[in-house]
Coordinates of C-alpha atoms in Angstrom, one line a residue:
X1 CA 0.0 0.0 0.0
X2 CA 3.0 2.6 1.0
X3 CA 4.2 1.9 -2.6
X4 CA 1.1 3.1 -4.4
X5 CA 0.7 6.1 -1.8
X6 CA 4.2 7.3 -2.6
X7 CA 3.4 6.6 -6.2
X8 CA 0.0 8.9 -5.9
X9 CA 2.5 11.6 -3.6
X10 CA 5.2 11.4 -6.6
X11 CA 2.5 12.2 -9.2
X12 CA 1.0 14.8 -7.5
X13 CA 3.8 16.6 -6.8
X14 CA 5.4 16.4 -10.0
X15 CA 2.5 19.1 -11.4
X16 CA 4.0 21.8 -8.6
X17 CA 7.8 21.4 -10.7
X18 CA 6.3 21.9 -13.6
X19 CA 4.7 25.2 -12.6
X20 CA 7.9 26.6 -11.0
X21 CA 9.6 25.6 -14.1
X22 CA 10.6 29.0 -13.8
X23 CA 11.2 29.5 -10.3
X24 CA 11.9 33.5 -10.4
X25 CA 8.8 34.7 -12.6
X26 CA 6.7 31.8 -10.6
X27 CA 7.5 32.6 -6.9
X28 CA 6.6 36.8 -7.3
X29 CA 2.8 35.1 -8.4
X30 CA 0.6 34.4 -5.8
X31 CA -1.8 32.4 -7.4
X32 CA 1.5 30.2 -8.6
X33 CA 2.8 30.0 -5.1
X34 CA -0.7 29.4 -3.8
X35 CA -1.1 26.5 -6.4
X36 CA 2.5 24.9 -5.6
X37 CA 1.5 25.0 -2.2
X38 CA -1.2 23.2 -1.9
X39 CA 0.0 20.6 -4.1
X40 CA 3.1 20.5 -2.0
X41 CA 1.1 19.8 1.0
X42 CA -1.5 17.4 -0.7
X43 CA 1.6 15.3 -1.6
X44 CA 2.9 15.5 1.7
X45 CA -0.5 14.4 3.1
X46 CA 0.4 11.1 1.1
X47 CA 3.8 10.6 2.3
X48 CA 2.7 10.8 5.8
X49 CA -0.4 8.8 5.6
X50 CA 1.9 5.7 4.0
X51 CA 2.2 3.0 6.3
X52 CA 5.7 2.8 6.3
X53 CA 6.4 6.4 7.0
X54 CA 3.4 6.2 10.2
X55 CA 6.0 3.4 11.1
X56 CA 9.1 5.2 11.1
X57 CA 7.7 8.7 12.5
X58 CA 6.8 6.5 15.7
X59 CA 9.6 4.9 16.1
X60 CA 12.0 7.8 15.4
X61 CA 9.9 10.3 17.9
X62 CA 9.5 6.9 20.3
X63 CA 5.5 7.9 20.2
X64 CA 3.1 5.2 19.6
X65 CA 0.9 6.5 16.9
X66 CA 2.3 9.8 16.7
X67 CA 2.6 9.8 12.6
X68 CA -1.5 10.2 13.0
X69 CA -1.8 13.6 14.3
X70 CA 1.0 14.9 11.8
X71 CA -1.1 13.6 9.2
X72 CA -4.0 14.9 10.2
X73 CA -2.8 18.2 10.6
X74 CA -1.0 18.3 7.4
X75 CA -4.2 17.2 5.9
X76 CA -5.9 20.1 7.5
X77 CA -3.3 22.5 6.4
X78 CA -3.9 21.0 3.4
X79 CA -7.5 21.8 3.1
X80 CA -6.6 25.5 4.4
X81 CA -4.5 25.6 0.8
X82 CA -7.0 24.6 -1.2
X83 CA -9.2 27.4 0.4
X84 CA -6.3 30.2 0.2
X85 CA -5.6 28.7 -3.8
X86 CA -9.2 29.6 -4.6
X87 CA -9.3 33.0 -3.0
X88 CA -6.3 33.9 -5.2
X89 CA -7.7 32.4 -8.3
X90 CA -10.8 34.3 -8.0
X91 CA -8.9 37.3 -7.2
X92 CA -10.4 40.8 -6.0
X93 CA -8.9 43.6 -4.3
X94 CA -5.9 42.8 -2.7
X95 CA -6.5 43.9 0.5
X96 CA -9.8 41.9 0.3
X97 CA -8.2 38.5 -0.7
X98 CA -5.7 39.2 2.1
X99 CA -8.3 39.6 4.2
X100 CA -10.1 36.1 3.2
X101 CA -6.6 34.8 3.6
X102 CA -5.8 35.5 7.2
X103 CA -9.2 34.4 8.4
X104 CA -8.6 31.3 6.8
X105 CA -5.3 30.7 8.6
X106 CA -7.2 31.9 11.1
X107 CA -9.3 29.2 11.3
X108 CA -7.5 26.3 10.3
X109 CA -4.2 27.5 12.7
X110 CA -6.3 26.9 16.0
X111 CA -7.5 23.3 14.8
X112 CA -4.2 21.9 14.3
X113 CA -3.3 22.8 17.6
X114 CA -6.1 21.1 19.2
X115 CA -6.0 17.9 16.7
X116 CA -2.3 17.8 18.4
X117 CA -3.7 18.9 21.5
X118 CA -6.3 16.2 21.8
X119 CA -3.9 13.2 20.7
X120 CA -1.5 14.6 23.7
X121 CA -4.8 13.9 26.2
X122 CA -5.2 10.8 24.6
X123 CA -4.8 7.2 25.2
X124 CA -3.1 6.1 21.9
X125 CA -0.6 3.3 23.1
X126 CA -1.2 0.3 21.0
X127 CA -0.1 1.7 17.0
X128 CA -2.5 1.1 14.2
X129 CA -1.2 2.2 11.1
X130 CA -4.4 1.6 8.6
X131 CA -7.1 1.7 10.9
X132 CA -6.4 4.2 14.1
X133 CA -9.7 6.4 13.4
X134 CA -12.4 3.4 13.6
X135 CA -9.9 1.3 16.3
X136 CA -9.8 4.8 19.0
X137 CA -13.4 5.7 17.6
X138 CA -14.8 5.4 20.7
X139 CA -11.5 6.6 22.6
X140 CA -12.1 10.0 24.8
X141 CA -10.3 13.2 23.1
X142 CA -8.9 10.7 20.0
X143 CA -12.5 10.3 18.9
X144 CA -12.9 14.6 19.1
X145 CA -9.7 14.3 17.2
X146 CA -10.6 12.2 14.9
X147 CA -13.9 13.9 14.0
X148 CA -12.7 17.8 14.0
X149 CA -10.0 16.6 11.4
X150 CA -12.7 14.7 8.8
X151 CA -15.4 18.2 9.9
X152 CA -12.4 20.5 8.9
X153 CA -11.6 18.6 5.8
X154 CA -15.1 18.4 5.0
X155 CA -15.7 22.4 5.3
X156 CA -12.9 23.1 2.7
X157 CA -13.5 20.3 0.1
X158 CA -17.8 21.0 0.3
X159 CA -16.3 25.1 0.2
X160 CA -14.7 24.2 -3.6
X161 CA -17.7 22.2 -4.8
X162 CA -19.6 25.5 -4.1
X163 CA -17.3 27.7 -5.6
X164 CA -16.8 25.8 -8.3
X165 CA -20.4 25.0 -9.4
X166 CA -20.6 29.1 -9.1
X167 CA -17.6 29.9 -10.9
X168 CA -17.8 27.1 -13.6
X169 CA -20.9 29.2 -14.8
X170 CA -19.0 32.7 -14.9
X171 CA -16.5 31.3 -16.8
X172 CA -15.4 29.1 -20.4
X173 CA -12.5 27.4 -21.9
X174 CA -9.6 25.9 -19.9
X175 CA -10.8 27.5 -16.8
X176 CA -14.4 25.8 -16.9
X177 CA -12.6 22.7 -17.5
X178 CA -10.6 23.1 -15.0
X179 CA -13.7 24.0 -12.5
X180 CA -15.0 20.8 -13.6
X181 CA -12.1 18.9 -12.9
X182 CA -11.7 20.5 -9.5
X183 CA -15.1 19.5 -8.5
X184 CA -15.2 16.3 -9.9
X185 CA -11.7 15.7 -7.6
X186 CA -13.7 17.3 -4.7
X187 CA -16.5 15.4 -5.1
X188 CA -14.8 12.0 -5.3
X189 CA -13.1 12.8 -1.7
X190 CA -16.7 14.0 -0.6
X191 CA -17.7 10.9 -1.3
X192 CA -15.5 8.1 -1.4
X193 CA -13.4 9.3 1.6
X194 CA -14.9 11.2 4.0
X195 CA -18.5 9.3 3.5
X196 CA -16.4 6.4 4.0
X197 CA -14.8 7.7 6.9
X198 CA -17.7 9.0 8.5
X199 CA -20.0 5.7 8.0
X200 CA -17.1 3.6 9.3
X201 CA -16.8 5.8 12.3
X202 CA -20.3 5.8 13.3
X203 CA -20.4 2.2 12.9
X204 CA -17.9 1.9 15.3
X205 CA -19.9 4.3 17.7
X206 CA -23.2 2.0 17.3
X207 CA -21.0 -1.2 17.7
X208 CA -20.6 -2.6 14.0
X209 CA -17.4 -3.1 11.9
X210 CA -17.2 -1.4 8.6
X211 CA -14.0 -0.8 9.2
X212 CA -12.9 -1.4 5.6
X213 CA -15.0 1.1 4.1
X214 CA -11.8 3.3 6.4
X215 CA -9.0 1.2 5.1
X216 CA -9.6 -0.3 2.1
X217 CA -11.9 2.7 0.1
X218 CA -11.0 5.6 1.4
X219 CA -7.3 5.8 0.6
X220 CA -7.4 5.1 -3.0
X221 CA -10.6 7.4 -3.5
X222 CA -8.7 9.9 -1.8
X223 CA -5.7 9.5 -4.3
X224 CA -8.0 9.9 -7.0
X225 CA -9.4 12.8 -6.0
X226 CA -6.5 14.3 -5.2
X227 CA -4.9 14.1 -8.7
X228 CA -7.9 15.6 -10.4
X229 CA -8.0 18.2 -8.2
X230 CA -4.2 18.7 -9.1
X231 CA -5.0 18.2 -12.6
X232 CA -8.0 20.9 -12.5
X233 CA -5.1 23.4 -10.7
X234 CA -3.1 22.9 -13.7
X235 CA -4.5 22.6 -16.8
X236 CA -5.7 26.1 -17.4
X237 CA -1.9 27.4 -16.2
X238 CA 0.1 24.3 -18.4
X239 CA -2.1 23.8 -21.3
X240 CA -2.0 27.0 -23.2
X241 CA 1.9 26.4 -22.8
X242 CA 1.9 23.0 -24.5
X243 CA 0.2 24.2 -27.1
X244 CA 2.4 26.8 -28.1
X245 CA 4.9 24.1 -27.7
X246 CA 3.1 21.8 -30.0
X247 CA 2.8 24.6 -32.2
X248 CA 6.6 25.7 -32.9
X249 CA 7.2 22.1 -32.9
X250 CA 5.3 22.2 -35.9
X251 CA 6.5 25.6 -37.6
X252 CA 10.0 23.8 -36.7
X253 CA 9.6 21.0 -38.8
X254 CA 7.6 22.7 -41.6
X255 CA 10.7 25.1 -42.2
X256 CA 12.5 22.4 -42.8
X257 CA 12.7 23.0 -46.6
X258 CA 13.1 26.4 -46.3
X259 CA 16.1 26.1 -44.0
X260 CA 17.3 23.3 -46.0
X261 CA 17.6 25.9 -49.2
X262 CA 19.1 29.0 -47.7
X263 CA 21.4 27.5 -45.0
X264 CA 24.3 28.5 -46.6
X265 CA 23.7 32.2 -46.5
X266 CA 23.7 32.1 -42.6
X267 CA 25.7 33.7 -40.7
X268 CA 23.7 33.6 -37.7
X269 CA 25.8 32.1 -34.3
X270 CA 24.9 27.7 -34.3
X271 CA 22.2 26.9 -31.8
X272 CA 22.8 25.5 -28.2
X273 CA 21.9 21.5 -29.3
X274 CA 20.1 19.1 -26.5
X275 CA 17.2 17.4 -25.7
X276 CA 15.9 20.0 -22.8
X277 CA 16.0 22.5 -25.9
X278 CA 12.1 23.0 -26.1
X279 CA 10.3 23.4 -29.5
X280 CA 9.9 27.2 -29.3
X281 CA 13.6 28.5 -28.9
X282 CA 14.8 25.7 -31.3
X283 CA 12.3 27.6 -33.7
X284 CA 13.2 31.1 -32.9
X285 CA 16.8 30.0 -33.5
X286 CA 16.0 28.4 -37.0
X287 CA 14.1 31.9 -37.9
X288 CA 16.6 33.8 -37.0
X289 CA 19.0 32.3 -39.0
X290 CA 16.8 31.7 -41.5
X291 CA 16.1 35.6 -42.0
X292 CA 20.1 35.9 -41.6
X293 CA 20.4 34.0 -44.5
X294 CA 18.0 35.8 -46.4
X295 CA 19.8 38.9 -45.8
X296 CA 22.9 36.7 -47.4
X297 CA 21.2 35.6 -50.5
X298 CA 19.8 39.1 -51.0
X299 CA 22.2 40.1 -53.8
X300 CA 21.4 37.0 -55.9
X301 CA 18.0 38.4 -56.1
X302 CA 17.2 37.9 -60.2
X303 CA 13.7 40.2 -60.6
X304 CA 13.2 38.4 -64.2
X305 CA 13.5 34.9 -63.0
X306 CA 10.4 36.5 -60.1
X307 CA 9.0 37.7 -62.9
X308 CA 8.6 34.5 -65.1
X309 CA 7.4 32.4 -61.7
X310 CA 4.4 35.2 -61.2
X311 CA 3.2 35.1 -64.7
X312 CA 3.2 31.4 -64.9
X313 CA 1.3 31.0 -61.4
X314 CA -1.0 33.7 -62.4
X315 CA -1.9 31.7 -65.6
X316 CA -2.3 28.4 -63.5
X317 CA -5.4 30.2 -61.8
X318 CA -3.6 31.2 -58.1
X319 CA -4.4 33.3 -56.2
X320 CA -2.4 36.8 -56.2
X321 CA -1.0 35.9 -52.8
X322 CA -0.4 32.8 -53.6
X323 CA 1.1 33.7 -57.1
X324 CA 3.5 36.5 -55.2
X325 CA 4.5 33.6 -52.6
X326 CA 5.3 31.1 -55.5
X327 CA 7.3 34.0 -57.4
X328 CA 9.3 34.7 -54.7
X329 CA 10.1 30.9 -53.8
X330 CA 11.3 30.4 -57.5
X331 CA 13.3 33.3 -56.7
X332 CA 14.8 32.2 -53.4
X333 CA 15.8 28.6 -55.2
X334 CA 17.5 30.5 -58.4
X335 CA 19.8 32.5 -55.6
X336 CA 20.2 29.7 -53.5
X337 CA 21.7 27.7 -56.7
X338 CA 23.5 30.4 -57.6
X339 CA 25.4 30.8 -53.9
X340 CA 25.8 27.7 -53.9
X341 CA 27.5 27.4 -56.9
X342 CA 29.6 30.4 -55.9
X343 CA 28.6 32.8 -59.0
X344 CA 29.0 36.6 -58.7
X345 CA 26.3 38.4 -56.9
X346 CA 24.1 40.1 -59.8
X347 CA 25.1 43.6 -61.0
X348 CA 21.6 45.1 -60.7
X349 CA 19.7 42.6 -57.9
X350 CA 16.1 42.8 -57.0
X351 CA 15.0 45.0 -54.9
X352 CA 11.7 43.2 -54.2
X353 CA 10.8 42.9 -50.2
X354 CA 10.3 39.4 -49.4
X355 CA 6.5 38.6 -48.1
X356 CA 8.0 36.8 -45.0
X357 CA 9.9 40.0 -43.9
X358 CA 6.7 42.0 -43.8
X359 CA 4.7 39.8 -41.7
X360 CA 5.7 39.0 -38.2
X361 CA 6.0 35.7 -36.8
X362 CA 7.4 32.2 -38.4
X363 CA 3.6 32.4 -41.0
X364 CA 5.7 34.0 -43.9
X365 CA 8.4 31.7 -43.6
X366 CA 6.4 28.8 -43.7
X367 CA 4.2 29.8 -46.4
X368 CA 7.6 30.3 -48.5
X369 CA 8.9 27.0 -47.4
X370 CA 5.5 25.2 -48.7
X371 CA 5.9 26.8 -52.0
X372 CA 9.5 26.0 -51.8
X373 CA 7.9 22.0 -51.6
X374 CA 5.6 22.5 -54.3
X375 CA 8.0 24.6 -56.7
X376 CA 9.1 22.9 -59.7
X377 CA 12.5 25.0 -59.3
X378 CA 12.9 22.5 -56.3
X379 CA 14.4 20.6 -58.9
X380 CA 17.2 23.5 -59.5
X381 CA 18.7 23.6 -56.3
X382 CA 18.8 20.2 -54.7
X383 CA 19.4 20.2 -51.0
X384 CA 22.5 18.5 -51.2
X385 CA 24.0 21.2 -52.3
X386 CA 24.0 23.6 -49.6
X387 CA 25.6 22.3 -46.6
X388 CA 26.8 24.0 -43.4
X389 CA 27.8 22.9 -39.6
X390 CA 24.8 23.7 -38.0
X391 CA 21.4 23.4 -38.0

């Protein structure tokens, strides 16, 4: 059981690195730090929940049972996250969602010290490590401690569903889905962990044994509720990021061609090489040098052989844009040949403006380096021709 718990921990709190994949923009953003915290906690929640690490924390303090009120009052700092994390995502005036913040603390500072209070009063000598709340259900001050821990987790997770059925309603895209995902997480703890919790408990008051509705259901229904909580706190802040990942991944690989043409003409300094090189600066490095080169081939520029390219698209029924953008990769390929073949720059070259170094962004480029695909002056310039030592 540790194993998966540890697993579920290592999951959870891999979505917190991710966020602070840049730790100095990250940590000056509340609603970052808020979100890293309470996954941070939620995470530690599973550690100390584990069997094994109950096991240890008792020995090493020389406590019987002493791992139980850590837990429970990480899991009710936990639940005091969660709160602060959705003050800050609603936002507000600041002095308001201070104020929401501190009575918060407020409230969830006094009932760690009387879950630890309580266990101190306590008769807890014989350790259970998967079933202390329904074995001391029926212990003085362990069975107080035990129910303020499940009422204070209860308040905060029943506090999101609210919220989140408001908000979801207010709001549309990544942050609805993220709403939803928030509340479904909520929900499955509402009900498959502190429902099983509770009924367990109050078997135990009325003298029956459902003790594994405690041991065996709760912790994995906790788990999973946990990570889709986690997942609900991310995926409005992390998707919108893959994409554009996904995206100059894709602008990458479609200048291809282009780069594969005018490589020779740069001059630009070679790219830092790796795997941890993500998609976007790999493609801001290829435009760069891509518009370097340009610069480069600039004097092999032949107007006439333009020219020739825009009449014949024109007659083929294009577009005008599409005619100028075929011209002009007919164009790039003739200079490209023609540098690398090491001729003499033309006397008189064009001064035409390349489409691509009007428009901003990598669109220009990649519409030249689709003409550049379906050009029959392909043909004239053959990539292996051009070769340089980097790429």
């Amino acid at each position: 059981m540790s194993l998966v718990i540890y697993l579920a921990a290592g999951i959870f709190g891999m979505s917190a690195v991710v966020l602070l994949r840049r730790p100095r923009t990250a940590l000056r953003d509340p609603l970052t730090v808020s979100t890293c915290a309470a996954i941070v906690l939620g995470s530690l929640v599973f550690v100390c929940s584990a069997p094994l690490t109950l096991a240890t924390v008792n020995r090493l303090t020389g406590i019987p049972n002493f791992g139980a009120p850590l837990t429970y009052g990480m899991l009710s700092a936990y639940s005091c996250s969660l709160l602060i994390l959705l003050i800050h995502w609603k936002g507000g005036p600041p002095r308001r969602v201070r104020r929401m913040v501190l009575r918060s603390i407020a409230a969830y500072g006094p009932l760690i010290v009387v879950i630890v209070g309580l266990f101190a009063l306590g008769d807890a000598r014989t350790e259970r490590l998967t079933d202390l709340d329904t074995y001391y259900a029926n212990a003085p001050y362990l069975r107080e401690m035990i129910l303020l821990y499940l009422l204070g987790h209860s308040a905060a997770t029943l506090t999101m569903c609210v919220l989140c059925v408001k908000w979801s309603r207010e709001v549309t895209g990544l942050l609805r889905a993220g709403l939803r995902l928030i509340l479904a997480g909520s929900l499955l703890d509402v009900v498959g962990f502190q429902l099983a919790k509770y009924t367990a408990v109050v078997a135990r008051w009325s003298g029956h044994d459902l003790d594994v509705l405690s041991t065996k259901v709760a912790p994995p229904m906790a788990s999973l509720g946990a990570l889709l909580c986690s997942a609900g706190f991310v995926l409005p802040r992390l998707l919108p990021a893959v994409r554009a990942q996904v995206r100059s991944l894709r602008d990458y690989r479609r200048l291809g061609p282009l780069w594969a043409r005018v490589r020779l003409g740069s001059t630009a300094p070679r790219p830092p090489s790796g795997w941890w090189l993500l998609p976007q600066a790999r493609l801001q490095w290829r435009e760069v040098s891509i518009h370097d080169a340009l610069l480069g081939l600039a004097p092999y520029f032949d107007d006439r052989v333009r020219e020739r390219a825009l009449a014949a698209a024109l007659r083929a029924g294009r577009t005008a844009h599409e005619a100028r953008i075929a011209a002009e990769a007919a164009m790039l390929a003739d200079a490209a040949r023609r540098a690398a073949a090491r001729e003499e720059p033309l006397a008189v070259p064009s001064g035409h403006r390349l489409h691509a170094t009007e428009v901003s962004g990598t669109s220009g480029l990649v519409e030249l380096a689709q003409a550049l695909v379906r050009s029959s002056a392909e043909n004239t310039a053959p990539e292996g021709t051009l070769r340089t030592s980097h790429g």
